[in-house]
Coordinates of N, CA, C and O in Angstrom, one line a residue:
X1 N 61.8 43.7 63.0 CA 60.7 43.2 62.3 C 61.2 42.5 61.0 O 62.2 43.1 60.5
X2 N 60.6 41.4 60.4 CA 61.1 40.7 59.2 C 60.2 41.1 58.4 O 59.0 41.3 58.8
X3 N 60.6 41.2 57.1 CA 59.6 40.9 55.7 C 58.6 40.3 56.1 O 57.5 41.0 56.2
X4 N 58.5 39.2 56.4 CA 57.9 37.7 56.5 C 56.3 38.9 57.7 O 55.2 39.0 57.4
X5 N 56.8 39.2 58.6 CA 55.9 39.8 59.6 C 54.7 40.7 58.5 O 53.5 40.7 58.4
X6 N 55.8 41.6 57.9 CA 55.2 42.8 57.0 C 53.6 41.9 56.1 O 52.4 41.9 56.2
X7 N 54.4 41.3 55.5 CA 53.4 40.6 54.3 C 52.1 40.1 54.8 O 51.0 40.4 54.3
X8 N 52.3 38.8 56.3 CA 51.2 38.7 57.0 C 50.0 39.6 57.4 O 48.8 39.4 57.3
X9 N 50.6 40.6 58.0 CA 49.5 41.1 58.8 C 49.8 42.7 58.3 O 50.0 43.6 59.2
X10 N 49.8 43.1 57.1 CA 50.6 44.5 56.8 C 49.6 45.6 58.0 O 50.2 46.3 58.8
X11 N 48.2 45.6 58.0 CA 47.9 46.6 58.6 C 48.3 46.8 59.7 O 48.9 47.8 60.0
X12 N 47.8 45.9 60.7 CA 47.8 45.9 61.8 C 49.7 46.3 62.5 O 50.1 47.0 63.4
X13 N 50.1 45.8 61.7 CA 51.7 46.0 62.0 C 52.0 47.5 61.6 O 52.6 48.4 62.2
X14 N 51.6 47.6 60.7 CA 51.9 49.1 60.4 C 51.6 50.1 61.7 O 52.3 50.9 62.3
X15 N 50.2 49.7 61.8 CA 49.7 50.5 63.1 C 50.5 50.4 64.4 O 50.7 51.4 65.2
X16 N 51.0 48.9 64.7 CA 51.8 49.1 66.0 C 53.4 49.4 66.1 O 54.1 49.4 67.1
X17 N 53.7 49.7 64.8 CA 55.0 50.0 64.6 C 55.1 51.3 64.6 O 56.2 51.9 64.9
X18 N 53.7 52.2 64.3 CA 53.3 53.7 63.9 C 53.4 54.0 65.4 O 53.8 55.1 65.8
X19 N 53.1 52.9 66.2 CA 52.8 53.6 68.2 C 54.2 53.2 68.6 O 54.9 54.0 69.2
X20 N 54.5 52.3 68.3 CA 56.4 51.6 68.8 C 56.9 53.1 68.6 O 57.1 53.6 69.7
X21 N 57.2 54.1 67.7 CA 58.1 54.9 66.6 C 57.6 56.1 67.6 O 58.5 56.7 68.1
X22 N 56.6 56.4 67.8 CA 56.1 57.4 68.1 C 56.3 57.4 69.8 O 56.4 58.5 70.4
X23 N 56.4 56.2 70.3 CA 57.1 56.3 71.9 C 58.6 56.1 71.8 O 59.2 55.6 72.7
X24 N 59.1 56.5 70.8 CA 60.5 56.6 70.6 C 61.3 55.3 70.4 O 62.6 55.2 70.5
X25 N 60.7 54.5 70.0 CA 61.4 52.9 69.5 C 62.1 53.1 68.1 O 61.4 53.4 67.2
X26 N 63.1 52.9 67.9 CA 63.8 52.8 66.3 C 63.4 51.5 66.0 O 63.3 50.5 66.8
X27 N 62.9 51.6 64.6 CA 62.5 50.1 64.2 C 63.7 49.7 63.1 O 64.5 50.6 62.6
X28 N 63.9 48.3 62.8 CA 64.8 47.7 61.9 C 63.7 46.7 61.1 O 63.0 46.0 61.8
X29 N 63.8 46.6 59.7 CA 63.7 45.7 58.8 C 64.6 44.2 59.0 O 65.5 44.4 58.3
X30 N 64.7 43.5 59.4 CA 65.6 42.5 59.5 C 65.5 41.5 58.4 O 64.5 41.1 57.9
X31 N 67.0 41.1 58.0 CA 66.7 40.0 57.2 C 66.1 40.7 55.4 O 65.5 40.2 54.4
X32 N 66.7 42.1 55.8 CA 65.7 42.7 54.3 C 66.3 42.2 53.0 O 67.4 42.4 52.6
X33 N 65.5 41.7 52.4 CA 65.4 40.9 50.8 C 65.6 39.8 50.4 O 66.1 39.4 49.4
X34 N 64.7 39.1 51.8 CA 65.3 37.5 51.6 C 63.4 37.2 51.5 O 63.0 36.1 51.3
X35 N 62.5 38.5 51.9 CA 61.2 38.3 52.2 C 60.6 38.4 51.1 O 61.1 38.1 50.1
X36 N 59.4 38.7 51.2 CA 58.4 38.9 50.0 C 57.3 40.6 50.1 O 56.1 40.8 49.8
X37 N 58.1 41.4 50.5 CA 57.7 42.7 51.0 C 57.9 43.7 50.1 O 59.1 43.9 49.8
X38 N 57.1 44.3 49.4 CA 57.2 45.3 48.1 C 57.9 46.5 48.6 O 57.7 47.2 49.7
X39 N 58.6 46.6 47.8 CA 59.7 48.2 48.3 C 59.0 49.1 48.6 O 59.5 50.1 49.2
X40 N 57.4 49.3 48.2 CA 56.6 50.1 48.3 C 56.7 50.3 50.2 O 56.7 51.4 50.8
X41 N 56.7 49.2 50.7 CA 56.7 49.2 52.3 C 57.6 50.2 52.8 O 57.4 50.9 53.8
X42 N 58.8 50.0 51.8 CA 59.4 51.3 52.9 C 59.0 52.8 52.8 O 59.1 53.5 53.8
X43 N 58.5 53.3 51.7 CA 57.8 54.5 52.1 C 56.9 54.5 52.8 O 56.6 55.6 53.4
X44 N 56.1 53.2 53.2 CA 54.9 53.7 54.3 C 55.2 52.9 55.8 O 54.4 52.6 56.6
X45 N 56.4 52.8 55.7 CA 56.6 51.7 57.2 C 57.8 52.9 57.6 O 58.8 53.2 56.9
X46 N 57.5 53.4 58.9 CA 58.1 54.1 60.2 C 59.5 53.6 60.1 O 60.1 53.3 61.2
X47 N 60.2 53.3 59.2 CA 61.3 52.5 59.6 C 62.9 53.3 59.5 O 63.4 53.8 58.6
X48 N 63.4 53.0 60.9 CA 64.8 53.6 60.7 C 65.9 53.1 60.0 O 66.6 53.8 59.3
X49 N 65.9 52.1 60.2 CA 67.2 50.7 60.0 C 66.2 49.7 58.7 O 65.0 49.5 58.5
X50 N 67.7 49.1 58.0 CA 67.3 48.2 56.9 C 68.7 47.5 57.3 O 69.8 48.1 57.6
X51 N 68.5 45.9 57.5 CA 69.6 45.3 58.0 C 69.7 44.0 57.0 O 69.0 43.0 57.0
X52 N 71.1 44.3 56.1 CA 70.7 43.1 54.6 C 70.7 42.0 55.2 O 70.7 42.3 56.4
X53 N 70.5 40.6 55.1 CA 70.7 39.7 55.3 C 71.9 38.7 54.5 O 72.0 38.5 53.3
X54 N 72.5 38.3 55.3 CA 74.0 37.9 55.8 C 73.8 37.1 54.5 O 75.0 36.7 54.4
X55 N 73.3 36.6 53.7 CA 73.0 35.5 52.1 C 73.6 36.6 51.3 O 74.5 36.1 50.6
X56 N 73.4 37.9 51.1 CA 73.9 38.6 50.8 C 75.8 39.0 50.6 O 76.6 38.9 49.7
X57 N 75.9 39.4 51.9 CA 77.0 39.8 52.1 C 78.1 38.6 52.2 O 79.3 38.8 52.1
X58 N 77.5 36.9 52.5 CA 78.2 36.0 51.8 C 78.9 36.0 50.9 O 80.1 35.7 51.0
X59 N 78.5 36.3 49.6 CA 78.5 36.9 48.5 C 79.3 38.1 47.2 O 79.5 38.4 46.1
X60 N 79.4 38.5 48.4 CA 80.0 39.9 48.1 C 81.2 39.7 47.4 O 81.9 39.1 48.2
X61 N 81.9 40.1 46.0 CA 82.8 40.1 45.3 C 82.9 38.5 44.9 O 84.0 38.3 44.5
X62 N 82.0 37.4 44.9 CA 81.8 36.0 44.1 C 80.8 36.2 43.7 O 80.6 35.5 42.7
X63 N 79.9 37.0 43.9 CA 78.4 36.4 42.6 C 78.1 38.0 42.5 O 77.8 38.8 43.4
X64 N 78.2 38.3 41.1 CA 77.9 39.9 40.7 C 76.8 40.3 41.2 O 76.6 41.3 41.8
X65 N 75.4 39.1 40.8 CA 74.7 39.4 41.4 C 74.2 39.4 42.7 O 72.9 39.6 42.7
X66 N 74.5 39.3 43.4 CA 74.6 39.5 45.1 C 75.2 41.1 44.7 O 74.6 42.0 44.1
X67 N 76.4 40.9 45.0 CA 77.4 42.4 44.7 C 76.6 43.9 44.4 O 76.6 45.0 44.9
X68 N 75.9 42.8 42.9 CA 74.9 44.4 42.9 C 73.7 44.8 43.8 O 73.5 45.9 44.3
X69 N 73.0 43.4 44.0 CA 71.8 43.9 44.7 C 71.9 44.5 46.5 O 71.0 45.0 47.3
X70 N 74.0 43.9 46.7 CA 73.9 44.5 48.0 C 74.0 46.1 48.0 O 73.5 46.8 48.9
X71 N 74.6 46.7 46.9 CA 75.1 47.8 46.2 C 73.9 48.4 46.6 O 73.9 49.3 47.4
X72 N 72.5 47.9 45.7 CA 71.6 48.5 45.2 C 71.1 49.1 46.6 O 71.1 50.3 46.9
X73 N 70.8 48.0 47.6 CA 70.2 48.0 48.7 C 71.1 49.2 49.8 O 70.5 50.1 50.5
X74 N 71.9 49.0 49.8 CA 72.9 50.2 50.2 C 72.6 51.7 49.7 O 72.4 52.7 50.5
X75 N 72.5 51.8 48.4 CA 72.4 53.1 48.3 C 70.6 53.6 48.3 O 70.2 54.7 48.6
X76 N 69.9 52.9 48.0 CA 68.7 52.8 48.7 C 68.4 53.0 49.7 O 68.1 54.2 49.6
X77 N 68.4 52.8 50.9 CA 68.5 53.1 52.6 C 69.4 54.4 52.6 O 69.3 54.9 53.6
X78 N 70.3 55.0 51.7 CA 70.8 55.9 51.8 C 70.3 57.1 51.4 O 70.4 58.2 52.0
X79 N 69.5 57.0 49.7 CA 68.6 57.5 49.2 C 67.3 57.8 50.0 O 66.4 58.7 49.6
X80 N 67.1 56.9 51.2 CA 65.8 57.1 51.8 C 65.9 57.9 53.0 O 64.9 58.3 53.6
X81 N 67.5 58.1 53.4 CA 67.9 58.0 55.3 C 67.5 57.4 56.0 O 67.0 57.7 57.1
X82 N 67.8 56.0 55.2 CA 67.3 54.9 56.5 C 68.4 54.4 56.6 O 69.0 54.1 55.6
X83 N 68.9 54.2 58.0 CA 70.7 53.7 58.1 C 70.1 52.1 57.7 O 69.1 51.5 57.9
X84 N 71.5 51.6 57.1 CA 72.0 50.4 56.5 C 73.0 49.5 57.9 O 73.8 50.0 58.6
X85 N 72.6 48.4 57.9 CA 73.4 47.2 58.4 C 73.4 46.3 57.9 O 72.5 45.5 57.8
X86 N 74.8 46.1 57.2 CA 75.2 44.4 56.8 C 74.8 43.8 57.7 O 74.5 44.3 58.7
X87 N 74.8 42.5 57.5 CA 74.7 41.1 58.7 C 75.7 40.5 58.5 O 76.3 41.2 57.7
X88 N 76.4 39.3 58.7 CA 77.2 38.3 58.4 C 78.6 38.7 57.8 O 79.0 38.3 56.7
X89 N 79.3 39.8 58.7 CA 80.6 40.1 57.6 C 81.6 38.9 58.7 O 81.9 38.7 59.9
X90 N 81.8 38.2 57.4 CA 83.5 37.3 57.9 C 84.3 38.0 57.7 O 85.2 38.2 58.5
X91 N 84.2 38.5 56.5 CA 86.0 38.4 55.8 C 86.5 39.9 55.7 O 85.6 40.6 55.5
X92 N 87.6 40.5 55.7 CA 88.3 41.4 55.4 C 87.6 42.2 54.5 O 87.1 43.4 54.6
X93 N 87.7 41.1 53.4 CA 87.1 41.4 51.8 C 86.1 42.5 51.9 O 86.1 43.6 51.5
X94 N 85.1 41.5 52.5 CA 83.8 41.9 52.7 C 83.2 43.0 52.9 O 82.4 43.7 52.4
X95 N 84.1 43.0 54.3 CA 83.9 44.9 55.4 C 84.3 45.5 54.2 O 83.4 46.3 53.8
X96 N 85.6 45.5 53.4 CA 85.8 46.5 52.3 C 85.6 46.9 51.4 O 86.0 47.9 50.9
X97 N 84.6 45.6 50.7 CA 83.4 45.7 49.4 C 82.5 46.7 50.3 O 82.3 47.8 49.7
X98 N 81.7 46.5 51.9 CA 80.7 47.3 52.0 C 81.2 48.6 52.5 O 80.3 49.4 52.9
X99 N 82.3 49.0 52.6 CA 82.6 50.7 53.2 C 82.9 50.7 51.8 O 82.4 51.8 51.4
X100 N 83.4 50.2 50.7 CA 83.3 51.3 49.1 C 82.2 51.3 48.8 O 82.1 52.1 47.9
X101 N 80.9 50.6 49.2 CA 79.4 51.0 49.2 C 78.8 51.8 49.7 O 77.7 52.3 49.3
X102 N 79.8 52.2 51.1 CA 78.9 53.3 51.4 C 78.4 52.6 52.6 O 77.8 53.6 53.3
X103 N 78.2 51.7 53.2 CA 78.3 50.9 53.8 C 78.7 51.0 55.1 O 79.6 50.3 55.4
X104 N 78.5 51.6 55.8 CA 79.3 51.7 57.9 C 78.9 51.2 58.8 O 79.4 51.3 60.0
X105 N 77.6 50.5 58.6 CA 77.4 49.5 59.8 C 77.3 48.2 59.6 O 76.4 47.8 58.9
X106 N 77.8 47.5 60.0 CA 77.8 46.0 60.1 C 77.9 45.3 61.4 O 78.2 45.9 62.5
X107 N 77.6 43.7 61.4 CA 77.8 43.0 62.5 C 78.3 41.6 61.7 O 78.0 41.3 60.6
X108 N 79.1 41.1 62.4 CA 79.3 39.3 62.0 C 80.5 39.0 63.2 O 81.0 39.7 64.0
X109 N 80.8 37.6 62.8 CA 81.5 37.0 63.4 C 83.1 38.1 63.0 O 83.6 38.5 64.1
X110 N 83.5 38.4 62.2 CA 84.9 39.6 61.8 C 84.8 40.6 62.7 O 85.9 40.9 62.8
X111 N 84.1 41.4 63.5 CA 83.6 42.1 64.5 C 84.0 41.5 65.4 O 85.2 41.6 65.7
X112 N 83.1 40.7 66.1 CA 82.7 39.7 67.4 C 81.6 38.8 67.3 O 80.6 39.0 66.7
X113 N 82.2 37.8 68.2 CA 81.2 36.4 68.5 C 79.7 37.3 69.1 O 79.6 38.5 69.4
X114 N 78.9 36.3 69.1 CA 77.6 36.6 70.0 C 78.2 37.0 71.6 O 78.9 36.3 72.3
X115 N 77.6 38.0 71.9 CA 78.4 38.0 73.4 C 77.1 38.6 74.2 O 76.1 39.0 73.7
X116 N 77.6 38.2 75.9 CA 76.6 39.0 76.9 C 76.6 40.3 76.9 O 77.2 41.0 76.2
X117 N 75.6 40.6 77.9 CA 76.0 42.4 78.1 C 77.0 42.6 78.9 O 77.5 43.7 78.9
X118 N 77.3 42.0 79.6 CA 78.9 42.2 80.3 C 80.0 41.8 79.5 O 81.1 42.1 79.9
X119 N 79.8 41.3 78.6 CA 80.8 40.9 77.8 C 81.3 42.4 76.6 O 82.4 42.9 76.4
X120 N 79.9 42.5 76.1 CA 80.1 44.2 75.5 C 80.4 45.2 76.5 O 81.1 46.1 75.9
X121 N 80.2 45.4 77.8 CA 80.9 46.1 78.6 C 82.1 46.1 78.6 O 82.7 47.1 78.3
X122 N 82.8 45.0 78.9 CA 84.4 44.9 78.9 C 84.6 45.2 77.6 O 85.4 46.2 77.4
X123 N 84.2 44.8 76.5 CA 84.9 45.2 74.9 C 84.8 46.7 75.1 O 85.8 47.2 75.6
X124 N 83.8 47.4 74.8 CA 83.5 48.7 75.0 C 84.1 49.5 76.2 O 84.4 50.6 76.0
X125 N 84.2 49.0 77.4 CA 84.7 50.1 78.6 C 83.5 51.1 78.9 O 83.4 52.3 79.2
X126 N 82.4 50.1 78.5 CA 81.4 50.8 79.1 C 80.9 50.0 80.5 O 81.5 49.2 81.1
X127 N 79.0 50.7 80.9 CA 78.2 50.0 81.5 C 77.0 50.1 80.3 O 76.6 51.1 79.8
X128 N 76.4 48.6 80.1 CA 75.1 48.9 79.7 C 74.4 49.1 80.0 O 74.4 48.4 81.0
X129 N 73.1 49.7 79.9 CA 71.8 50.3 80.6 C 71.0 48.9 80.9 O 70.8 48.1 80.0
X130 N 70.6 48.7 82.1 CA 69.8 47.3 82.8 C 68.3 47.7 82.7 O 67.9 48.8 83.2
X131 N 67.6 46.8 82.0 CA 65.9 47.3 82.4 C 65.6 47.6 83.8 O 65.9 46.7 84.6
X132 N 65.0 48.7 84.1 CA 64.6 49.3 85.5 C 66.0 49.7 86.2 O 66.2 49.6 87.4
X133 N 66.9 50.2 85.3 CA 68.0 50.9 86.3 C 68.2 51.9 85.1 O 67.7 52.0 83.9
X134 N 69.5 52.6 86.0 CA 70.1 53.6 85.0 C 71.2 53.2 84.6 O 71.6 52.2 85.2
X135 N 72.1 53.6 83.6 CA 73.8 52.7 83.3 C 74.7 54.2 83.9 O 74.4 55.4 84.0
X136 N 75.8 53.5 84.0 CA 77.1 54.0 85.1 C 77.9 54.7 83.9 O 78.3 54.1 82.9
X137 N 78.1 55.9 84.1 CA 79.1 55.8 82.4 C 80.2 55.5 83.1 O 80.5 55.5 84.3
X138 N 81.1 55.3 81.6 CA 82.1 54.8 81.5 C 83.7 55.7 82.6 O 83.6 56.9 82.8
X139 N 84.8 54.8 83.1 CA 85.3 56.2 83.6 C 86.3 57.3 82.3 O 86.9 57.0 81.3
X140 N 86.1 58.4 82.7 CA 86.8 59.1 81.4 C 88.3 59.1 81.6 O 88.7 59.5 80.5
X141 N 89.2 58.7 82.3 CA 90.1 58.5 82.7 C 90.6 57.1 82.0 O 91.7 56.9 81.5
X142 N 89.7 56.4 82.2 CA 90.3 55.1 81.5 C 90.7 54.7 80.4 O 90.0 55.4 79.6
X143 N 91.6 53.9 79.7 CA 92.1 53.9 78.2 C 91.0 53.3 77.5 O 90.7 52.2 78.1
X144 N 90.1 53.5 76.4 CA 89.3 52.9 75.8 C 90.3 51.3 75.2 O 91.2 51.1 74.4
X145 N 89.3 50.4 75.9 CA 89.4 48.7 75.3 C 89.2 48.3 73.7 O 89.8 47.3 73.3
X146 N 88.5 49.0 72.9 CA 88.4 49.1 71.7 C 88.1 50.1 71.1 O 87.7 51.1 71.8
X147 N 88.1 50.1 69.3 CA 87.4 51.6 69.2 C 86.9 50.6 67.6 O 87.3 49.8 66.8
X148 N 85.7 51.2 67.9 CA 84.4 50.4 66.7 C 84.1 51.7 65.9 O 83.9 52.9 66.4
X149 N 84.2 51.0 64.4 CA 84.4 51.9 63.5 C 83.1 51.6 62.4 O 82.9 52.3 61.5

């Protein structure tokens, strides 16, 4: 869910995010603070996940202000126990500005490209779960292909 959704239609959204949550859906903020969504939302929005947006983490150790407000945003979601996701880590730098934040989840190109679900299978040495099937686990015997931290 984006900001942008929240602002439009707050009730109605609230209410179908309140039934998503409640049949067991984890919800994410996406794109959080690039929107027009009063912080007030996250006390009343079901929400697991707050995922910064990648303008942000651009940023990180060149514009203080970025720096701080990813800071802020970080220990916020942490203050609330709502897990945190960077977006857009390129650089070295970056991943290591947001783990001294406090920071452990991320995605960007420094990670991996956009990939299939068989493509994350081979990275992982898993199977992923197919809509209308069940997934294969992994063999335990086998040497793990990566280890994601």
């Amino acid at each position: 869910v984006t900001e942008r959704v929240l602002v439009q239609a707050p009730g109605p959204v609230l209410d179908h995010l309140g039934e998503l949550r409640r049949a067991g859906v984890r919800i994410a903020i996406d794109d959080f603070g690039t929107g027009y969504a009063s912080l007030a939302y996250l006390r009343q929005l079901p929400v697991d996940i707050i995922k910064i947006d990648r303008s942000f983490v651009a940023g990180l150790g060149e514009d203080d202000t970025l720096t701080l407000l990813t800071k802020t945003i970080v220990q916020l979601g942490r203050d609330l126990g709502i897990a945190v996701v960077a977006e857009g880590i390129e650089s070295s730098r970056q991943l290591g500005l947001l783990r001294d934040m406090g920071c452990g989840l991320g995605q960007g190109y420094l990670v991996a490209a956009p990939m299939s679900a068989a493509e994350v299978e081979t990275l992982l040495g898993t199977t992923v779960a197919q809509p209308g099937g069940g997934a294969v686990p992994p063999d335990p015997e086998a040497e793990p292909k990566a280890i994601v931290s």
